[in-house]
């Protein structure tokens, strides 16, 4: 399984764009990249998933370079409610491997 | 559609007692997972299942057993609880090629 490395913590201010980068040097050909958000006392919640290039949804964008050894979660114009822990997960999503291991996550603190 | 439901939400045990945590999903997902999360830490995979009747070990399986007799349920058992097992336990499920859906967690304290 590909191991992921993220910054432990980041600070930002309301209204700014936040970019969180995840390194996954040994990502396999069939691995997808998935990001989750977790608030205190809650289970993680899916944000976005991608395989290559760029993916955008209503809450975030995911940028993946051609070599796929890293990925960047972009949160536009963050608010106080975006303060949370963000996890990058790289895993085989086809076949029966099934095993999904989380990294340490990035704690994002948004300040007023 | 309730998603992933964990029972109970809170529990206090004494060292040496046994208990079973229940995870139920109504989305007909093949894959189910049990994680534990200690204060200020990330999620660690205990056991998982790739389908009804199957189970597999995760990162930290010692002291836990699991069963997946029905597709919609994934049970996590502690045969002899220890204080080191005090944690928040999260269950998740997913379908092939799809992200995981998580429950709200079970907060377990062992005295």
PDB file of C-alpha atoms in Angstrom:
ATOM      1  CA  UNK A   1       0.000   0.000   0.000  1.00  0.00           C
ATOM      2  CA  UNK A   2       1.197   3.491  -0.801  1.00  0.00           C
ATOM      3  CA  UNK A   3       2.264   5.423   2.287  1.00  0.00           C
ATOM      4  CA  UNK A   4       1.226   9.068   2.491  1.00  0.00           C
ATOM      5  CA  UNK A   5       2.986  12.051   4.036  1.00  0.00           C
ATOM      6  CA  UNK A   6       1.208  15.304   4.888  1.00  0.00           C
ATOM      7  CA  UNK A   7       2.096  18.368   6.953  1.00  0.00           C
ATOM      8  CA  UNK A   8       1.020  17.924  10.565  1.00  0.00           C
ATOM      9  CA  UNK A   9      -0.687  21.303  10.775  1.00  0.00           C
ATOM     10  CA  UNK A  10      -1.498  24.466   8.832  1.00  0.00           C
ATOM     11  CA  UNK A  11      -2.916  27.855   9.736  1.00  0.00           C
ATOM     12  CA  UNK A  12      -4.978  30.130   7.518  1.00  0.00           C
ATOM     13  CA  UNK A  13      -7.331  33.100   7.688  1.00  0.00           C
ATOM     14  CA  UNK A  14     -10.921  33.369   6.610  1.00  0.00           C
ATOM     15  CA  UNK A  15     -11.338  34.063   2.903  1.00  0.00           C
ATOM     16  CA  UNK A  16      -7.953  32.674   1.893  1.00  0.00           C
ATOM     17  CA  UNK A  17      -7.310  29.746  -0.401  1.00  0.00           C
ATOM     18  CA  UNK A  18      -5.690  26.787   1.349  1.00  0.00           C
ATOM     19  CA  UNK A  19      -3.602  24.163  -0.383  1.00  0.00           C
ATOM     20  CA  UNK A  20      -2.677  20.954   1.431  1.00  0.00           C
ATOM     21  CA  UNK A  21      -0.170  18.695  -0.299  1.00  0.00           C
ATOM     22  CA  UNK A  22       0.154  14.963   0.213  1.00  0.00           C
ATOM     23  CA  UNK A  23       3.173  12.933  -0.909  1.00  0.00           C
ATOM     24  CA  UNK A  24       2.686   9.347  -2.052  1.00  0.00           C
ATOM     25  CA  UNK A  25       5.894   8.345  -3.783  1.00  0.00           C
ATOM     26  CA  UNK A  26       5.083   4.647  -4.208  1.00  0.00           C
ATOM     27  CA  UNK A  27       1.576   5.044  -5.563  1.00  0.00           C
ATOM     28  CA  UNK A  28       0.577   2.124  -7.758  1.00  0.00           C
ATOM     29  CA  UNK A  29      -0.851   2.328 -11.249  1.00  0.00           C
ATOM     30  CA  UNK A  30      -4.400   1.489 -10.171  1.00  0.00           C
ATOM     31  CA  UNK A  31      -4.473   3.607  -6.993  1.00  0.00           C
ATOM     32  CA  UNK A  32      -6.927   6.452  -6.602  1.00  0.00           C
ATOM     33  CA  UNK A  33      -6.344   9.432  -4.311  1.00  0.00           C
ATOM     34  CA  UNK A  34      -9.081  10.309  -1.832  1.00  0.00           C
ATOM     35  CA  UNK A  35      -9.365  13.150   0.686  1.00  0.00           C
ATOM     36  CA  UNK A  36     -11.464  13.147   3.823  1.00  0.00           C
ATOM     37  CA  UNK A  37     -12.390  15.826   6.364  1.00  0.00           C
ATOM     38  CA  UNK A  38     -12.895  15.106  10.042  1.00  0.00           C
ATOM     39  CA  UNK A  39     -14.421  17.378  12.677  1.00  0.00           C
ATOM     40  CA  UNK A  40     -13.951  16.666  16.406  1.00  0.00           C
ATOM     41  CA  UNK A  41     -16.169  13.877  17.705  1.00  0.00           C
ATOM     42  CA  UNK A  42     -17.326  12.911  14.203  1.00  0.00           C
ATOM     43  CA  UNK A  43     -16.380  10.294  11.656  1.00  0.00           C
ATOM     44  CA  UNK A  44     -14.391  11.332   8.568  1.00  0.00           C
ATOM     45  CA  UNK A  45     -16.375  12.684   5.657  1.00  0.00           C
ATOM     46  CA  UNK A  46     -15.505  12.254   1.980  1.00  0.00           C
ATOM     47  CA  UNK A  47     -14.392  15.443   0.188  1.00  0.00           C
ATOM     48  CA  UNK A  48     -12.992  14.529  -3.201  1.00  0.00           C
ATOM     49  CA  UNK A  49     -11.374  11.710  -5.149  1.00  0.00           C
ATOM     50  CA  UNK A  50      -9.240  11.634  -8.273  1.00  0.00           C
ATOM     51  CA  UNK A  51      -6.873   9.600 -10.402  1.00  0.00           C
ATOM     52  CA  UNK A  52      -4.951  12.161 -12.466  1.00  0.00           C
ATOM     53  CA  UNK A  53      -4.893  15.834 -13.562  1.00  0.00           C
ATOM     54  CA  UNK A  54      -7.590  17.928 -11.914  1.00  0.00           C
ATOM     55  CA  UNK A  55     -10.897  17.189 -10.264  1.00  0.00           C
ATOM     56  CA  UNK A  56     -13.287  19.834  -8.971  1.00  0.00           C
ATOM     57  CA  UNK A  57     -16.524  19.632  -7.027  1.00  0.00           C
ATOM     58  CA  UNK A  58     -18.638  22.090  -5.084  1.00  0.00           C
ATOM     59  CA  UNK A  59     -16.309  22.208  -2.081  1.00  0.00           C
ATOM     60  CA  UNK A  60     -12.754  21.577  -3.293  1.00  0.00           C
ATOM     61  CA  UNK A  61     -10.342  20.921  -6.121  1.00  0.00           C
ATOM     62  CA  UNK A  62      -7.768  18.165  -6.347  1.00  0.00           C
ATOM     63  CA  UNK A  63      -4.614  18.640  -8.403  1.00  0.00           C
ATOM     64  CA  UNK A  64      -2.557  15.603  -9.375  1.00  0.00           C
ATOM     65  CA  UNK A  65       0.652  16.005 -11.411  1.00  0.00           C
ATOM     66  CA  UNK A  66       1.557  13.667 -14.236  1.00  0.00           C
ATOM     67  CA  UNK A  67       3.844  11.464 -12.113  1.00  0.00           C
ATOM     68  CA  UNK A  68       1.055  11.118  -9.465  1.00  0.00           C
ATOM     69  CA  UNK A  69       3.620  11.050  -6.647  1.00  0.00           C
ATOM     70  CA  UNK A  70       1.830  13.858  -4.872  1.00  0.00           C
ATOM     71  CA  UNK A  71      -1.539  15.554  -4.809  1.00  0.00           C
ATOM     72  CA  UNK A  72      -2.841  18.891  -3.593  1.00  0.00           C
ATOM     73  CA  UNK A  73      -6.206  19.536  -2.021  1.00  0.00           C
ATOM     74  CA  UNK A  74      -7.321  23.113  -2.647  1.00  0.00           C
ATOM     75  CA  UNK A  75     -10.008  24.734  -0.499  1.00  0.00           C
ATOM     76  CA  UNK A  76     -11.163  28.074  -1.941  1.00  0.00           C
ATOM     77  CA  UNK A  77     -11.997  30.943   0.413  1.00  0.00           C
ATOM     78  CA  UNK A  78     -11.973  29.001   3.677  1.00  0.00           C
ATOM     79  CA  UNK A  79     -14.224  29.885   6.578  1.00  0.00           C
ATOM     80  CA  UNK A  80     -14.005  29.134  10.302  1.00  0.00           C
ATOM     81  CA  UNK A  81     -16.133  26.045   9.716  1.00  0.00           C
ATOM     82  CA  UNK A  82     -13.357  24.532   7.586  1.00  0.00           C
ATOM     83  CA  UNK A  83     -11.231  24.080  10.704  1.00  0.00           C
ATOM     84  CA  UNK A  84     -10.770  20.306  10.781  1.00  0.00           C
ATOM     85  CA  UNK A  85      -8.335  17.469  10.162  1.00  0.00           C
ATOM     86  CA  UNK A  86      -7.802  16.528   6.513  1.00  0.00           C
ATOM     87  CA  UNK A  87      -6.650  13.064   5.501  1.00  0.00           C
ATOM     88  CA  UNK A  88      -5.154  11.930   2.217  1.00  0.00           C
ATOM     89  CA  UNK A  89      -5.735   8.275   1.376  1.00  0.00           C
ATOM     90  CA  UNK A  90      -4.181   6.336  -1.474  1.00  0.00           C
ATOM     91  CA  UNK A  91      -5.544   2.915  -2.184  1.00  0.00           C
ATOM     92  CA  UNK A  92      -6.420   0.373  -4.781  1.00  0.00           C
ATOM     93  CA  UNK A  93     -10.116   0.711  -5.406  1.00  0.00           C
ATOM     94  CA  UNK A  94     -10.554  -2.102  -7.868  1.00  0.00           C
ATOM     95  CA  UNK A  95     -10.320  -5.774  -7.105  1.00  0.00           C
ATOM     96  CA  UNK A  96     -10.608  -7.241  -3.618  1.00  0.00           C
ATOM     97  CA  UNK A  97      -7.613  -5.727  -1.845  1.00  0.00           C
ATOM     98  CA  UNK A  98      -9.895  -3.710   0.416  1.00  0.00           C
ATOM     99  CA  UNK A  99      -7.291  -2.625   2.947  1.00  0.00           C
ATOM    100  CA  UNK A 100      -7.446   1.136   3.554  1.00  0.00           C
ATOM    101  CA  UNK A 101      -4.959   2.739   5.939  1.00  0.00           C
ATOM    102  CA  UNK A 102      -5.093   6.392   6.903  1.00  0.00           C
ATOM    103  CA  UNK A 103      -2.059   8.620   7.343  1.00  0.00           C
ATOM    104  CA  UNK A 104      -1.582  11.091  10.176  1.00  0.00           C
ATOM    105  CA  UNK A 105      -3.667  13.866   8.630  1.00  0.00           C
ATOM    106  CA  UNK A 106      -3.255  17.662   8.508  1.00  0.00           C
ATOM    107  CA  UNK A 107      -4.896  19.813  11.154  1.00  0.00           C
ATOM    108  CA  UNK A 108      -6.119  23.017   9.498  1.00  0.00           C
ATOM    109  CA  UNK A 109      -6.829  25.944  11.794  1.00  0.00           C
ATOM    110  CA  UNK A 110      -8.746  28.811  10.186  1.00  0.00           C
ATOM    111  CA  UNK A 111      -8.516  32.100  12.053  1.00  0.00           C
ATOM    112  CA  UNK A 112     -10.849  35.098  11.828  1.00  0.00           C
TER     113      UNK A 112
ATOM    114  CA  UNK B   1     -31.594   5.644   4.472  1.00  0.00           C
ATOM    115  CA  UNK B   2     -29.601   5.702   7.717  1.00  0.00           C
ATOM    116  CA  UNK B   3     -26.160   5.018   6.179  1.00  0.00           C
ATOM    117  CA  UNK B   4     -23.750   3.557   8.741  1.00  0.00           C
ATOM    118  CA  UNK B   5     -25.110   3.081  12.262  1.00  0.00           C
ATOM    119  CA  UNK B   6     -22.945   2.194  15.242  1.00  0.00           C
ATOM    120  CA  UNK B   7     -24.284   0.732  18.483  1.00  0.00           C
ATOM    121  CA  UNK B   8     -23.749   1.694  21.287  1.00  0.00           C
ATOM    122  CA  UNK B   9     -22.605   5.322  21.124  1.00  0.00           C
ATOM    123  CA  UNK B  10     -20.968   5.248  24.557  1.00  0.00           C
ATOM    124  CA  UNK B  11     -19.856   2.493  26.885  1.00  0.00           C
ATOM    125  CA  UNK B  12     -17.804   2.143  30.047  1.00  0.00           C
ATOM    126  CA  UNK B  13     -16.274  -1.222  30.846  1.00  0.00           C
ATOM    127  CA  UNK B  14     -14.166  -2.649  33.608  1.00  0.00           C
ATOM    128  CA  UNK B  15     -10.867  -4.326  32.810  1.00  0.00           C
ATOM    129  CA  UNK B  16     -11.449  -7.940  31.828  1.00  0.00           C
ATOM    130  CA  UNK B  17     -15.052  -7.501  30.720  1.00  0.00           C
ATOM    131  CA  UNK B  18     -16.149  -8.412  27.219  1.00  0.00           C
ATOM    132  CA  UNK B  19     -18.411  -6.609  24.802  1.00  0.00           C
ATOM    133  CA  UNK B  20     -19.444  -6.405  21.169  1.00  0.00           C
ATOM    134  CA  UNK B  21     -19.750  -3.284  19.053  1.00  0.00           C
ATOM    135  CA  UNK B  22     -22.247  -3.428  16.218  1.00  0.00           C
ATOM    136  CA  UNK B  23     -21.955  -1.703  12.876  1.00  0.00           C
ATOM    137  CA  UNK B  24     -24.900  -1.798  10.492  1.00  0.00           C
ATOM    138  CA  UNK B  25     -25.099  -0.354   6.968  1.00  0.00           C
ATOM    139  CA  UNK B  26     -28.147  -0.162   4.726  1.00  0.00           C
ATOM    140  CA  UNK B  27     -26.340   0.675   1.461  1.00  0.00           C
ATOM    141  CA  UNK B  28     -25.605  -2.938   0.426  1.00  0.00           C
ATOM    142  CA  UNK B  29     -21.867  -2.216   0.517  1.00  0.00           C
ATOM    143  CA  UNK B  30     -19.388  -5.051   0.070  1.00  0.00           C
ATOM    144  CA  UNK B  31     -16.534  -3.625   2.151  1.00  0.00           C
ATOM    145  CA  UNK B  32     -16.688  -2.826   5.869  1.00  0.00           C
ATOM    146  CA  UNK B  33     -14.038  -1.540   8.253  1.00  0.00           C
ATOM    147  CA  UNK B  34     -13.324  -1.005  11.938  1.00  0.00           C
ATOM    148  CA  UNK B  35     -10.906   1.761  12.985  1.00  0.00           C
ATOM    149  CA  UNK B  36      -9.860   3.106  16.350  1.00  0.00           C
ATOM    150  CA  UNK B  37      -8.878   6.687  17.027  1.00  0.00           C
ATOM    151  CA  UNK B  38      -7.034   7.702  20.159  1.00  0.00           C
ATOM    152  CA  UNK B  39      -7.099  11.347  21.343  1.00  0.00           C
ATOM    153  CA  UNK B  40      -5.206  13.642  18.980  1.00  0.00           C
ATOM    154  CA  UNK B  41      -4.250  10.777  16.700  1.00  0.00           C
ATOM    155  CA  UNK B  42      -5.252   9.476  13.291  1.00  0.00           C
ATOM    156  CA  UNK B  43      -7.368   6.437  12.500  1.00  0.00           C
ATOM    157  CA  UNK B  44      -5.821   2.995  12.770  1.00  0.00           C
ATOM    158  CA  UNK B  45      -7.335   0.032  10.960  1.00  0.00           C
ATOM    159  CA  UNK B  46      -8.266  -2.866  13.255  1.00  0.00           C
ATOM    160  CA  UNK B  47     -10.007  -5.346  10.960  1.00  0.00           C
ATOM    161  CA  UNK B  48     -11.857  -5.183   7.695  1.00  0.00           C
ATOM    162  CA  UNK B  49     -14.081  -7.301   5.470  1.00  0.00           C
ATOM    163  CA  UNK B  50     -14.294  -7.514   1.686  1.00  0.00           C
ATOM    164  CA  UNK B  51     -17.640  -9.296   1.695  1.00  0.00           C
ATOM    165  CA  UNK B  52     -20.109 -11.377   3.670  1.00  0.00           C
ATOM    166  CA  UNK B  53     -18.379 -14.185   5.538  1.00  0.00           C
ATOM    167  CA  UNK B  54     -14.882 -12.708   5.128  1.00  0.00           C
ATOM    168  CA  UNK B  55     -12.621 -10.868   7.565  1.00  0.00           C
ATOM    169  CA  UNK B  56      -9.004  -9.716   7.466  1.00  0.00           C
ATOM    170  CA  UNK B  57      -6.516  -8.143   9.860  1.00  0.00           C
ATOM    171  CA  UNK B  58      -5.610  -4.489   9.717  1.00  0.00           C
ATOM    172  CA  UNK B  59      -2.796  -2.584  11.418  1.00  0.00           C
ATOM    173  CA  UNK B  60      -3.745  -3.209  15.053  1.00  0.00           C
ATOM    174  CA  UNK B  61      -5.829  -6.429  15.274  1.00  0.00           C
ATOM    175  CA  UNK B  62      -4.548  -7.812  18.591  1.00  0.00           C
ATOM    176  CA  UNK B  63      -7.169  -8.005  21.335  1.00  0.00           C
ATOM    177  CA  UNK B  64     -10.073  -7.765  18.895  1.00  0.00           C
ATOM    178  CA  UNK B  65     -12.183 -10.229  16.933  1.00  0.00           C
ATOM    179  CA  UNK B  66     -14.705  -9.564  14.179  1.00  0.00           C
ATOM    180  CA  UNK B  67     -17.476 -11.323  12.338  1.00  0.00           C
ATOM    181  CA  UNK B  68     -19.436 -10.592   9.153  1.00  0.00           C
ATOM    182  CA  UNK B  69     -22.201 -13.212   9.155  1.00  0.00           C
ATOM    183  CA  UNK B  70     -24.594 -10.877   7.346  1.00  0.00           C
ATOM    184  CA  UNK B  71     -23.610  -8.457   4.610  1.00  0.00           C
ATOM    185  CA  UNK B  72     -25.111  -5.472   6.382  1.00  0.00           C
ATOM    186  CA  UNK B  73     -23.495  -6.078   9.782  1.00  0.00           C
ATOM    187  CA  UNK B  74     -19.890  -6.029  10.975  1.00  0.00           C
ATOM    188  CA  UNK B  75     -19.313  -6.886  14.642  1.00  0.00           C
ATOM    189  CA  UNK B  76     -16.235  -5.968  16.649  1.00  0.00           C
ATOM    190  CA  UNK B  77     -15.601  -7.955  19.823  1.00  0.00           C
ATOM    191  CA  UNK B  78     -13.373  -7.341  22.803  1.00  0.00           C
ATOM    192  CA  UNK B  79     -12.961 -10.619  24.690  1.00  0.00           C
ATOM    193  CA  UNK B  80     -11.092  -9.206  27.690  1.00  0.00           C
ATOM    194  CA  UNK B  81     -11.047  -5.426  27.707  1.00  0.00           C
ATOM    195  CA  UNK B  82      -7.859  -3.584  28.689  1.00  0.00           C
ATOM    196  CA  UNK B  83      -7.349   0.113  29.514  1.00  0.00           C
ATOM    197  CA  UNK B  84      -5.200   0.436  26.356  1.00  0.00           C
ATOM    198  CA  UNK B  85      -8.346  -0.216  24.341  1.00  0.00           C
ATOM    199  CA  UNK B  86      -9.950   2.998  25.568  1.00  0.00           C
ATOM    200  CA  UNK B  87     -10.619   4.854  22.328  1.00  0.00           C
ATOM    201  CA  UNK B  88     -13.217   6.027  19.848  1.00  0.00           C
ATOM    202  CA  UNK B  89     -14.156   3.282  17.411  1.00  0.00           C
ATOM    203  CA  UNK B  90     -15.336   4.120  13.904  1.00  0.00           C
ATOM    204  CA  UNK B  91     -16.976   1.818  11.442  1.00  0.00           C
ATOM    205  CA  UNK B  92     -17.016   2.464   7.698  1.00  0.00           C
ATOM    206  CA  UNK B  93     -18.392   0.826   4.608  1.00  0.00           C
ATOM    207  CA  UNK B  94     -17.938   1.307   0.892  1.00  0.00           C
ATOM    208  CA  UNK B  95     -18.692  -0.162  -2.481  1.00  0.00           C
ATOM    209  CA  UNK B  96     -16.031  -1.084  -5.026  1.00  0.00           C
ATOM    210  CA  UNK B  97     -14.335   2.004  -6.498  1.00  0.00           C
ATOM    211  CA  UNK B  98     -16.239   4.298  -4.124  1.00  0.00           C
ATOM    212  CA  UNK B  99     -15.183   6.290  -1.019  1.00  0.00           C
ATOM    213  CA  UNK B 100     -15.889   5.106   2.506  1.00  0.00           C
ATOM    214  CA  UNK B 101     -18.946   6.145   4.505  1.00  0.00           C
ATOM    215  CA  UNK B 102     -18.312   6.453   8.236  1.00  0.00           C
ATOM    216  CA  UNK B 103     -20.511   6.074  11.288  1.00  0.00           C
ATOM    217  CA  UNK B 104     -20.607   8.548  14.173  1.00  0.00           C
ATOM    218  CA  UNK B 105     -18.328   6.467  16.380  1.00  0.00           C
ATOM    219  CA  UNK B 106     -18.512   4.532  19.639  1.00  0.00           C
ATOM    220  CA  UNK B 107     -16.741   6.064  22.623  1.00  0.00           C
ATOM    221  CA  UNK B 108     -15.379   3.279  24.782  1.00  0.00           C
ATOM    222  CA  UNK B 109     -13.748   3.767  28.184  1.00  0.00           C
ATOM    223  CA  UNK B 110     -12.141   0.900  30.042  1.00  0.00           C
ATOM    224  CA  UNK B 111     -11.384   1.400  33.711  1.00  0.00           C
TER     225      UNK B 111
END
